[in-house]
Coordinates of C-alpha atoms and ligand atoms in Angstrom, one line a residue:
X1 CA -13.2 196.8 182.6
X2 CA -13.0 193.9 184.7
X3 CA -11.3 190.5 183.5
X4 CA -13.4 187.2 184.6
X5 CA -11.4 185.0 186.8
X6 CA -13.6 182.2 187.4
X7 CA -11.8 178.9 187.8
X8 CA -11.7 177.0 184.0
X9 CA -11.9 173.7 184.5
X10 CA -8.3 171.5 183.3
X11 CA -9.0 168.2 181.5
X12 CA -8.3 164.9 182.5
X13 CA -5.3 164.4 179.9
X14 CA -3.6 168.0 181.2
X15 CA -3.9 167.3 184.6
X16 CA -2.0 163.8 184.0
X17 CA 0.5 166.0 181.7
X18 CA 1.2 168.8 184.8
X19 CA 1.2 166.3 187.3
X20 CA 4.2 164.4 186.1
X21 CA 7.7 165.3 186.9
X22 CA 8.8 168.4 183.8
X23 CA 12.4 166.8 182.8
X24 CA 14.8 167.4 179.6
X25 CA 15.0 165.3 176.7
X26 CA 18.4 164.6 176.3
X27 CA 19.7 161.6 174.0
X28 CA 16.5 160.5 174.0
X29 CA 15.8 160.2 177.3
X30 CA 14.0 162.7 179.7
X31 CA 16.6 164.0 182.5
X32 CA 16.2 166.0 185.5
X33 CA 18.8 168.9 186.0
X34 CA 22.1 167.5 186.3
X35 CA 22.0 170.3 189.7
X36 CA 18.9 169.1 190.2
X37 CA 17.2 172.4 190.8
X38 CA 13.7 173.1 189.1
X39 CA 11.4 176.1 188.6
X40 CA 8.1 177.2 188.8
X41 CA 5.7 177.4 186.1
X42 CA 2.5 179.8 186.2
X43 CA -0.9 180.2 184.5
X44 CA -0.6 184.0 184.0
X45 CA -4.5 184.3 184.3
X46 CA -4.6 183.2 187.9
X47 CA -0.8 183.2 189.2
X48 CA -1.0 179.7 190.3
X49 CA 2.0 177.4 190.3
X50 CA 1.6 175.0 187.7
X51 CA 4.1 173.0 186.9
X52 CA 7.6 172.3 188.4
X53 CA 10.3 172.2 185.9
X54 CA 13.8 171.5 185.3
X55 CA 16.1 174.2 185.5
X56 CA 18.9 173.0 182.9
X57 CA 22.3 175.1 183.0
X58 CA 25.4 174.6 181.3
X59 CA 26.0 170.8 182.2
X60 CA 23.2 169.7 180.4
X61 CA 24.0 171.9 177.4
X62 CA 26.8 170.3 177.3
X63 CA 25.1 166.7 177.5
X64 CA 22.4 168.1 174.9
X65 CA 25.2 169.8 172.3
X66 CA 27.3 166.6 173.1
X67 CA 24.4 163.9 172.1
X68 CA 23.4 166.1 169.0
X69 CA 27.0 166.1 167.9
X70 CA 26.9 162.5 168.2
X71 CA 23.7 161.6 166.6
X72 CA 25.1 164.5 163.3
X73 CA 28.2 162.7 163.3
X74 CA 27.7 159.5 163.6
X75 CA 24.2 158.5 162.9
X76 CA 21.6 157.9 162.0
X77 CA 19.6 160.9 161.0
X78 CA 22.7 162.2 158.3
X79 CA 22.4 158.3 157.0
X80 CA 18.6 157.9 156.9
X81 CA 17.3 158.7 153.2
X82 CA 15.8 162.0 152.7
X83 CA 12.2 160.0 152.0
X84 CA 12.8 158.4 155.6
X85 CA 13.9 161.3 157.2
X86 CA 10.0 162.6 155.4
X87 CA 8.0 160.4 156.5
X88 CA 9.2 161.3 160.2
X89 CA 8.5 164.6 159.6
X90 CA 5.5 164.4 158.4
X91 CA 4.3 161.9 161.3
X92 CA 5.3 164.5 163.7
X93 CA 2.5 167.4 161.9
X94 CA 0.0 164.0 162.0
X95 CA 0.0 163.7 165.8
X96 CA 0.1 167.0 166.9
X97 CA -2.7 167.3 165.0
X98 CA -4.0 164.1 166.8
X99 CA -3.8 166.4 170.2
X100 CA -4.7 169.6 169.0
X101 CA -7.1 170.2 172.1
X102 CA -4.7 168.9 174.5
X103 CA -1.4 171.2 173.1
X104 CA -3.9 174.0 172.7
X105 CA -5.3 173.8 176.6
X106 CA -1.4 173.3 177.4
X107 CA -0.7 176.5 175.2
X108 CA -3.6 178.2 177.2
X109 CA -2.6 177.6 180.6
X110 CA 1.3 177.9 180.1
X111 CA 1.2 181.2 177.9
X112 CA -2.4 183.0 178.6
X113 CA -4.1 182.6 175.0
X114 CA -7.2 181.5 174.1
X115 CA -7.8 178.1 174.0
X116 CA -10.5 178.5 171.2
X117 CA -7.5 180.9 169.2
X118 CA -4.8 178.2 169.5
X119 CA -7.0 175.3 168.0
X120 CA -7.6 177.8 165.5
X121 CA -4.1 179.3 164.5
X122 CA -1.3 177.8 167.0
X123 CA -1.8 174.1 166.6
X124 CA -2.6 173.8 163.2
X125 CA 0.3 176.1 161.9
X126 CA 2.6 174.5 164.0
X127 CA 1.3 170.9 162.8
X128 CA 1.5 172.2 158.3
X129 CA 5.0 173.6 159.1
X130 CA 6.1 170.2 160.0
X131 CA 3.8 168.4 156.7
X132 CA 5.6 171.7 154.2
X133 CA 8.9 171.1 155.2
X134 CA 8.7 167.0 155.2
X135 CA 8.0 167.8 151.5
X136 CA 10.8 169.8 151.5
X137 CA 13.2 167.0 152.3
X138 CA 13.6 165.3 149.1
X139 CA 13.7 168.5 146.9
X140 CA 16.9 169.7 148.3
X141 CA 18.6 169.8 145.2
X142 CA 22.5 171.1 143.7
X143 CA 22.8 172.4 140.2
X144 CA 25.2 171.7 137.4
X145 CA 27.2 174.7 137.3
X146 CA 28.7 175.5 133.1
X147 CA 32.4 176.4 134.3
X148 CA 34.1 179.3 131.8
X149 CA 37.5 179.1 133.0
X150 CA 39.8 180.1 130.2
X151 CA 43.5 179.9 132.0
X152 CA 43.4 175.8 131.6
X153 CA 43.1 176.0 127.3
X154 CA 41.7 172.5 126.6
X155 CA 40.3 171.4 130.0
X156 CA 36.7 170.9 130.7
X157 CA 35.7 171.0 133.7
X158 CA 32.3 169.2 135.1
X159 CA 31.1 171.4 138.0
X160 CA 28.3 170.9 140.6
X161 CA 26.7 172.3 144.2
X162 CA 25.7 169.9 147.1
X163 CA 23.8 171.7 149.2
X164 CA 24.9 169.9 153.2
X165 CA 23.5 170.0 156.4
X166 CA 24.9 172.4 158.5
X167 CA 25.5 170.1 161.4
X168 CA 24.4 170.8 165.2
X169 CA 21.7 173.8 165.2
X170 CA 21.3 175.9 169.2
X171 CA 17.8 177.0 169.0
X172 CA 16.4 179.5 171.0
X173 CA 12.5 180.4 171.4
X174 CA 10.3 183.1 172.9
X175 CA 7.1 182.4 174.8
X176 CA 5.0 184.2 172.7
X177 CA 4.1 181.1 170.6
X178 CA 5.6 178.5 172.3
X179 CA 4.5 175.7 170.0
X180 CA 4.7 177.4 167.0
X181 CA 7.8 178.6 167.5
X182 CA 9.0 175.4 168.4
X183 CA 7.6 173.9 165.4
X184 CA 8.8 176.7 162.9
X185 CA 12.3 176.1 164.2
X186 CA 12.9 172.4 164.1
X187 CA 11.3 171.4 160.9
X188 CA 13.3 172.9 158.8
X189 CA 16.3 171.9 160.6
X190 CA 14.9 168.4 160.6
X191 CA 14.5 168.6 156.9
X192 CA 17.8 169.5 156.1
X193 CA 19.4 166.9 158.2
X194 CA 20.8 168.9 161.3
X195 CA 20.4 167.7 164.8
X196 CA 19.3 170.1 167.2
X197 CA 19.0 171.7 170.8
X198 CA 15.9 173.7 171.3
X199 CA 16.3 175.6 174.4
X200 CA 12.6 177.2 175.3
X201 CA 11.3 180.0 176.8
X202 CA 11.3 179.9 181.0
X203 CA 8.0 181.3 180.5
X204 CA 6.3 178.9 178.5
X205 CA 8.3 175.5 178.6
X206 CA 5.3 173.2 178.7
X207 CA 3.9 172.7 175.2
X208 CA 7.9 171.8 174.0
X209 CA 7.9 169.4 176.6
X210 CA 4.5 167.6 175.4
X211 CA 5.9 167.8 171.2
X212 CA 9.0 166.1 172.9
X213 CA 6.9 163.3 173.3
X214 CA 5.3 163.5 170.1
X215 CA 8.7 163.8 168.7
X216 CA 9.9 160.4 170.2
X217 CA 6.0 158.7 169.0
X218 CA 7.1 159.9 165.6
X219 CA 10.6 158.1 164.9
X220 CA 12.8 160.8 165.7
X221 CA 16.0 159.0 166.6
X222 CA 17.5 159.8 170.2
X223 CA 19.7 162.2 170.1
X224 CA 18.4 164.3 166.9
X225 CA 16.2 166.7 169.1
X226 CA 17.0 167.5 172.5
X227 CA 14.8 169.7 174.4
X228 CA 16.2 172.1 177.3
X229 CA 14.6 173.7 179.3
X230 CA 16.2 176.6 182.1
X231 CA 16.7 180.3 181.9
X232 CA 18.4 182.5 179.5
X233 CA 21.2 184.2 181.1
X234 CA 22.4 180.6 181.9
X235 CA 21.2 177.9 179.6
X236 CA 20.4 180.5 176.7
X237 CA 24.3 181.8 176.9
X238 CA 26.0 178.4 177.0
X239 CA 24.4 177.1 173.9
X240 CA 24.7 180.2 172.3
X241 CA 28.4 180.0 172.7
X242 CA 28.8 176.4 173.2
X243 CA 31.9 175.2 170.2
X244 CA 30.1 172.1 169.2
X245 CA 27.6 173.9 167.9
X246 CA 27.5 174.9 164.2
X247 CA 24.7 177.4 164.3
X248 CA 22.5 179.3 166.0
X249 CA 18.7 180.5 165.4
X250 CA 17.2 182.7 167.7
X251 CA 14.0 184.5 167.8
X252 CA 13.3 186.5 170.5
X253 CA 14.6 190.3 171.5
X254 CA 16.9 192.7 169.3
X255 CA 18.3 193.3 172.9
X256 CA 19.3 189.8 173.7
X257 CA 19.7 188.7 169.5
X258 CA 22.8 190.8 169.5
X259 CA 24.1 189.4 172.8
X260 CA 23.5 185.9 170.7
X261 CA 25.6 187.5 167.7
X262 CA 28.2 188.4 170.4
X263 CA 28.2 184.8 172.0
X264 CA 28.4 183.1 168.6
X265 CA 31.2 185.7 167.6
X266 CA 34.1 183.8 169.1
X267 CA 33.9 181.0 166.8
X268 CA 32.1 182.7 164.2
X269 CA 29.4 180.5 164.4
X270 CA 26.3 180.8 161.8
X271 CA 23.1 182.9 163.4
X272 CA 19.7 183.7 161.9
X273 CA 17.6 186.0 163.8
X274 CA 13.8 186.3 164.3
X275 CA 13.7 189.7 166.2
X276 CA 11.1 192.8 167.6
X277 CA 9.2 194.7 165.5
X278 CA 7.2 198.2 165.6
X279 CA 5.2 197.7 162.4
X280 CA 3.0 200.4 160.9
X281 CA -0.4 199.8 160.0
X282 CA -1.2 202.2 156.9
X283 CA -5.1 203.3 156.2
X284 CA -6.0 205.5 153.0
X285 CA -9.1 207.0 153.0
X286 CA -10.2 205.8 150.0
X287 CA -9.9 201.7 151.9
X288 CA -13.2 199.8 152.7
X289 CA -13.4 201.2 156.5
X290 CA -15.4 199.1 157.9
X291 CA -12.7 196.1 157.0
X292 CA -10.0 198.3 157.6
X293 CA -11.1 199.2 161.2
X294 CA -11.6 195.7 162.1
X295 CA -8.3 194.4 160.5
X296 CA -6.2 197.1 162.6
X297 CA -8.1 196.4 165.4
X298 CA -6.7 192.6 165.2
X299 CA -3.4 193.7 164.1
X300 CA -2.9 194.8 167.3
X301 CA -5.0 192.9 169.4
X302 CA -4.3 189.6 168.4
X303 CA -1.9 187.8 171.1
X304 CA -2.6 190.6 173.4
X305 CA -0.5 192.3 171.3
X306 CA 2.8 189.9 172.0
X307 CA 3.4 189.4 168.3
X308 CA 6.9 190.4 167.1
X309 CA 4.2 191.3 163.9
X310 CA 1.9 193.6 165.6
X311 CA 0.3 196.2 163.8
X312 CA 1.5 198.4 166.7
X313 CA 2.1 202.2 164.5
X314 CA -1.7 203.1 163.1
X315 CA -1.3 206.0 160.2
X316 CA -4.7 206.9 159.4
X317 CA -5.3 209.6 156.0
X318 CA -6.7 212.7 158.4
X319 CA -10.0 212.9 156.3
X320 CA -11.5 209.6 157.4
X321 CA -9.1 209.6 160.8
X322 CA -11.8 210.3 163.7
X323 CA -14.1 207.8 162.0
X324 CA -11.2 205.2 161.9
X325 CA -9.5 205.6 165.4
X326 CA -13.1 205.6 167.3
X327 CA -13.8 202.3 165.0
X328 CA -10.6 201.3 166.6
X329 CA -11.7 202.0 170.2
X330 CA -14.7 201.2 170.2
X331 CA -13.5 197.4 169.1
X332 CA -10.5 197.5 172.0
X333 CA -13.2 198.5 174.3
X334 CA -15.5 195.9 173.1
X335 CA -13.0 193.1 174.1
X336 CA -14.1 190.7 176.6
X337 CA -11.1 190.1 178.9
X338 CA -10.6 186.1 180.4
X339 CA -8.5 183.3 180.9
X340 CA -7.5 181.4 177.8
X341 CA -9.9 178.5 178.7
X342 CA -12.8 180.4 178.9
X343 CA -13.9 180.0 175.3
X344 CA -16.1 183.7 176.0
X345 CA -12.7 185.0 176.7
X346 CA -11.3 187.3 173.6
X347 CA -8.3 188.4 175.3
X348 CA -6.2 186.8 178.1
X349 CA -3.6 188.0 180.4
X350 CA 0.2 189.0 179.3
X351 CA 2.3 186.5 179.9
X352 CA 3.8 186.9 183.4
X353 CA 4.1 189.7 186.1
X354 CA 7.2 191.2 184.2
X355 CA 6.0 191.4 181.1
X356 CA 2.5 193.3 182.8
X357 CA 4.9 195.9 184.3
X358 CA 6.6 196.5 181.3
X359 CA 3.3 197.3 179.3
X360 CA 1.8 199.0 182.2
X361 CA 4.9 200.9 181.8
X362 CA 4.2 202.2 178.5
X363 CA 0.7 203.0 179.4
X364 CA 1.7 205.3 182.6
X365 CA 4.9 206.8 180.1
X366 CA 2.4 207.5 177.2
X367 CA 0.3 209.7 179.3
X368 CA 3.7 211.1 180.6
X369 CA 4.6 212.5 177.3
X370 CA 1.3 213.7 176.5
X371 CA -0.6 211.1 174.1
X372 CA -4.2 210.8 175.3
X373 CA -6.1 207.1 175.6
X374 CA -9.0 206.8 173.4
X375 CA -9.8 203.7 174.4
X376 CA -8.4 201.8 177.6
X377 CA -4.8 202.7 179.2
X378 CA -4.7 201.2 182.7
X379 CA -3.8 197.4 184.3
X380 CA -6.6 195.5 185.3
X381 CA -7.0 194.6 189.0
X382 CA -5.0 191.2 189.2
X383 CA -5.5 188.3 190.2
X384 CA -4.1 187.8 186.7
X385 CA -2.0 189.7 184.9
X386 CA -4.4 191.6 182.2
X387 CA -4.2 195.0 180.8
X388 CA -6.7 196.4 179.0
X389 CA -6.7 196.8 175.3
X390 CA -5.4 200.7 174.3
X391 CA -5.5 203.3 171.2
X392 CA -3.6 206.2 172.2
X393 CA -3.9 209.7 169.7
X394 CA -2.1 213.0 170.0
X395 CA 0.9 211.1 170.1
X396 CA 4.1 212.6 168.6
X397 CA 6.9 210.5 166.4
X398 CA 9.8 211.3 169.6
X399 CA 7.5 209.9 171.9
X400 CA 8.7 206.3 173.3
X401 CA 5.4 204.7 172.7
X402 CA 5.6 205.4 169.4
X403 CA 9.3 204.4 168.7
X404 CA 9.4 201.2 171.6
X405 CA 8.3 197.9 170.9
X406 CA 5.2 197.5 173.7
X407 CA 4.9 193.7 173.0
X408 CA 1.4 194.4 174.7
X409 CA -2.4 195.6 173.3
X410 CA -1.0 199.2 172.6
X411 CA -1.9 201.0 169.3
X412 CA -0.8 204.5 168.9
X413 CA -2.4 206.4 166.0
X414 CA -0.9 209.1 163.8
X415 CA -3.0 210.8 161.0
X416 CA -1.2 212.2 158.1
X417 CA -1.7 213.7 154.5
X418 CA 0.7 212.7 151.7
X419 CA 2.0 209.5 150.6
X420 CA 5.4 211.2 150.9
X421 CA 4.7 211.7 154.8
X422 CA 3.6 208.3 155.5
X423 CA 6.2 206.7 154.1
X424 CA 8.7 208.5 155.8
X425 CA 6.9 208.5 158.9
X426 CA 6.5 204.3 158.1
X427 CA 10.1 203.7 157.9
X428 CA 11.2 205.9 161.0
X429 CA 12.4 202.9 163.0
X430 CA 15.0 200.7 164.0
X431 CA 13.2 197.7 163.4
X432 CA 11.4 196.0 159.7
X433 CA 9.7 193.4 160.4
X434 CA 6.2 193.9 158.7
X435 CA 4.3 196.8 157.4
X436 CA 0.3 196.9 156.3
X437 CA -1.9 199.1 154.0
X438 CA -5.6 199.5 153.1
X439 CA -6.8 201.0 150.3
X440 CA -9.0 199.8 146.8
X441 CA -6.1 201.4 144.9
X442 CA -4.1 198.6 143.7
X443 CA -1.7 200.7 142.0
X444 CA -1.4 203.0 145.3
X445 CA -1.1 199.3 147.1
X446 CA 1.5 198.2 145.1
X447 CA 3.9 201.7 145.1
X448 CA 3.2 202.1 148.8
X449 CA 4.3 198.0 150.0
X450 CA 7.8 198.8 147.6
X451 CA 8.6 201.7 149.3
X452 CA 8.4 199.9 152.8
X453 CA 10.8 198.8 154.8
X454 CA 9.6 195.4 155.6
X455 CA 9.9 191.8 155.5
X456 CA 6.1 191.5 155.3
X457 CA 3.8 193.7 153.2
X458 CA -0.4 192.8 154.1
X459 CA -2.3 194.3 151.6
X460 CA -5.7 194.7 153.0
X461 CA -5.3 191.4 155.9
X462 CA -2.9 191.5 158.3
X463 CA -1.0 188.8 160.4
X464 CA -1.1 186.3 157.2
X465 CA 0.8 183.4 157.6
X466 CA 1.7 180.3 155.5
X467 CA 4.1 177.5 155.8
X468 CA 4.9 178.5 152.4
X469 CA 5.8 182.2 152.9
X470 CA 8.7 183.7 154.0
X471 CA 8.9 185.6 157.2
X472 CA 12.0 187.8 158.7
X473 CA 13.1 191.4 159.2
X474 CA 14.7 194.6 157.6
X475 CA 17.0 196.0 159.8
X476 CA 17.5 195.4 163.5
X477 CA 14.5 192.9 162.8
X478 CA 16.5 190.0 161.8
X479 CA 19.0 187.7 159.4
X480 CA 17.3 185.4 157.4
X481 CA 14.1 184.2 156.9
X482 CA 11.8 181.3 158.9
X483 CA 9.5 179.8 156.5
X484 CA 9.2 179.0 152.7
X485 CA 12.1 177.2 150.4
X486 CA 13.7 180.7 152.0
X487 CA 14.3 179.1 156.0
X488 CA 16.5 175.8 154.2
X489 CA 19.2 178.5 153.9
X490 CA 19.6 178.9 157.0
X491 CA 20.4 175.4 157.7
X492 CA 22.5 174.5 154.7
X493 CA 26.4 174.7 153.2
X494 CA 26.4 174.8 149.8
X495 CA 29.9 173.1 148.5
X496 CA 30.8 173.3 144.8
X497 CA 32.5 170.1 143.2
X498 CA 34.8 170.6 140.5
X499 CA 35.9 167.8 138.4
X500 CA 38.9 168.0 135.8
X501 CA 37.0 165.7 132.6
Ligands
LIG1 P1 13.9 187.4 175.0 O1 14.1 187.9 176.4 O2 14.8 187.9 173.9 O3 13.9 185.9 175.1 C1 13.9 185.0 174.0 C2 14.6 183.7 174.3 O4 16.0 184.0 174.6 C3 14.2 183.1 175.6 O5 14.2 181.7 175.4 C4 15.2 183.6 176.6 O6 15.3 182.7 177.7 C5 16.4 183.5 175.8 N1 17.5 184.4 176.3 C6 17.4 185.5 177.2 N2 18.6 185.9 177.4 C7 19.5 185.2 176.8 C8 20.9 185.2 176.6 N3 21.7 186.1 177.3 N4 21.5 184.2 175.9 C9 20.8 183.3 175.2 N5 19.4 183.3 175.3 C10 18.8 184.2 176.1 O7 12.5 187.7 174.4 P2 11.1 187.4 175.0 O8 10.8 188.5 176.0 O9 11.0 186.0 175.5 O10 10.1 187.6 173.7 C11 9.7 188.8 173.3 C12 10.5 189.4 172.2 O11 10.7 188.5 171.1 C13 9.9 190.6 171.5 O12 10.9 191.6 171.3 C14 9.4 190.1 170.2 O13 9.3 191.0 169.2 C15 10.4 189.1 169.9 N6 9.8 188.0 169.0 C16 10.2 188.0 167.7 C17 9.6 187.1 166.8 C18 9.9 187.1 165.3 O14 9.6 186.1 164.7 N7 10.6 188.1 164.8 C19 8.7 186.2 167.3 C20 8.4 186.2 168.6 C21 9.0 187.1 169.5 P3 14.4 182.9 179.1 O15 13.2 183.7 178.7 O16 14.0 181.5 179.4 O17 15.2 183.6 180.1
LIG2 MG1 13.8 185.9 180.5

């Protein structure tokens, strides 16, 4: 399988967009590097430079943390009513909607995906987050608490909760879906109030940098979001540690979430965490097949398989498990590798060079410890850093391609027998993000998603997402919840009033 690498063609509006200098948005105004260094920025389907960006450290950390502080303190987003602060909001999910083709053909060239996918899913999600949570805004409510207290004979008490900003909110971002991720961390900060640092992905800085803008078209006050852009180890650790901030949510790694949990630590800082995943994908025989095959096929395979969700364990019931897995390969084999702007292109590269070896990797360790590729297995001749789309069997639950997250278009497939086994087998791992089964048994359905270990159950569909649903992991998957009436947690004190009538 060969991917096609002919040149896609950039429109007019990107081109303007790469060819301006990349800076910060700090205070409201975009800022080189205070060190003045910058980095490079590649389209992973080609390997060409791109873009030139700013390589923020821990000055402009400081400058970012320092103006957020400011604009929490002081004004004006805290004094704005919650119906102002709304219809900002809800501006923002208006105009990136406005330039869904130019954030999706950034999205494409900055990250790898399909350009045709991230008008689809990317854009729009990131766009109704921002509309869902400007709702949210003037429904953050306290209660009226009925006190009992019987040491104080005679006194009655009137008793109530105000639920309060936290204050300044570090946020730090993957490059899996840059915009989204953006988008599913800052509106619900916005929405309760915070102000906010957003440091993105090295990978993937560019479709931040273009919502920065939108930000500013929208209303939102200098100051309230700042945008950094620069490297982990460097900007990542000083906002993750920096003492002006009052919270921290990351998504990213379990590796580097619990250096985050460490960094925040010394002040004792709040953290949510959006982490890995190694999610198992359950089939009964007695499931519709041909939408099951299909729907495991793009549990996996959608992203390229860089989705902390990824349907990434297949258990198949052994009587209808050849007919399954070969459905499964013969769809991975099926899969038109391409650059994201081709719209023919079903799959694009991984993101970078690293991130290639790693899943190349997996492939060359899988055959190592014996699992055998029904379907793909090997790196595609660059330029361009694809891999083709893989369905391992014979695999074994020690083997590391079975325990690992890939983060790449690598399915291994396990049959098995009893409920019993699958469950066990199911729940055999660090991580708990999301789980999904197929079957026409609702009752089965039902038993099988409370027995797993998961944030997500899919009961047959997979990868369903909704501004109004909850998302976050079991175990070493995470701390708290993006999404839903559930994320506001995450950025709110609740305080309880006590009055003596
Ligand atoms: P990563 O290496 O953990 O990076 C995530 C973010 O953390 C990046 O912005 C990175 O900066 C930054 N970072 C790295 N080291 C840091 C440090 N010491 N202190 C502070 N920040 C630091 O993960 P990735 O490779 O970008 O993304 C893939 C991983 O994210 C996968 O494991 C995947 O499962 C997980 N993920 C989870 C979810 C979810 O919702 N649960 C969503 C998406 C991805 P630089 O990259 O710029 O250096
Ligand atoms: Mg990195």
């Amino acid at each position: 399988m060969t991917a096609v690498l002919k040149e896609p063609l950039i429109s007019p509006a990107v081109a303007q967009f790469l060819a301006a200098p990349k800076r910060m948005l700090i205070n409201g105004k975009w800022l080189g590097a205070t060190s003045g260094k910058t980095f490079d920025v590649k389209d992973p389907a080609t390997g060409r430079i791109i873009a030139q960006v700013a390589e923020g450290d821990r000055e402009d950390v400081d400058a970012a943390v320092r103006a957020a502080r400011q604009a929490f303190d002081v004004g004006p987003w805290q004094k704005m009513t919650p119906s102002e602060r709304s219809k900002i909001i809800w501006r923002i999910g208006d105009l990136i909607s406005k330039y869904t083709d130019e954030l999706a053909e950034i999205e494409s060239i900055d990250n790898g995906k399909s350009m045709v996918i991230a008008k689809l899913a990317d854009v729009p999600l990131a766009a109704d987050i921002f509309q869902y949570m400007a709702g949210w805004c003037t429904k953050i409510e306290g209660k009226t608490i009925p006190l009992s207290v019987h040491y104080t004979p005679g006194t009655q008490y009137h008793a109530y909760t105000r639920p309060e900003a936290i204050g300044v909110v570090g946020q730090i971002i993957p490059w899996n879906f840059p915009l989204l991720m953006a988008a599913w961390k800052l509106a619900p900060a916005l929405a309760t109030g915070c102000t906010i640092v957003l440091k993105v992905a090295e990978e993937t800085p560019l479709s931040a940098l273009r919502l920065g803008e939108l930000l500013q078209e929208a209303g939102i006050p200098a100051g309230v979001v700042n945008i950094v852009t620069g490297f982990g180890e460097t900007a990542g650790a000083a906002l993750a540690k920096h003492p002006m901030v009052n919270k921290v949510a990351f998504t990213g790694s379990t590796e580097v979430g619990k250096l985050i949990v460490k960094a925040a630590a010394e002040d004792l800082k709040h953290v949510s965490l959006e982490l890995g995943g190694k999610s198992p994908n359950i089939i009964l025989k007695d499931a519709d097949l041909d939408v099951a095959i299909g729907g495991a096929a793009n549990a996996i395979f959608y992203n390229h398989g860089q989705s902390c969700s990824a349907g990434s364990r297949l258990y198949i019931q052994k009587d209808v498990f050849d007919q399954v897995v070969e459905g499964v390969a013969a769809r991975a084999k099926a899969i038109k590798l391409g650059p994201g702007l081709d719209p023919a292109s079903e799959m694009g590269p991984m993101v970078s060079e690293l991130q290639h070896r790693r899943v190349t990797g997996y492939l060359e360790e899988g055959r190592r410890e014996g699992a055998r590729a029904l379907a793909g297995g090997k790196a595609v001749k660059g330029p361009g850093y694809f891999v083709e789309p893989t369905v391992f069997v014979d695999t074994t639950r020690t083997m590391k391609i079975v325990k690992e997250e890939i983060f790449g278009p690598v399915v291994t497939a396990t049959p098995f027998t009893d409920y019993d086994e699958v469950v066990r087998d199911a729940n055999d791992s660090l991580y708990g993000l999301a789980a999904g089964i197929w079957t026409r048994d609702i009752s089965k359905a039902h038993t099988l998603a409370a027995k797993l270990q998961a944030g997500s159950v899919w009961i047959n569909c997979y990868n369903i997402f909704d501004s109004a649903l909850p998302f976050g992991g079991y175990k070493q998957s995470g701390w708290g919840r993006e999404m839903g009436e559930a994320v506001l947690e995450n950025y709110l004190n609740t305080k309880a009033v006590t009055v003596s009538l």
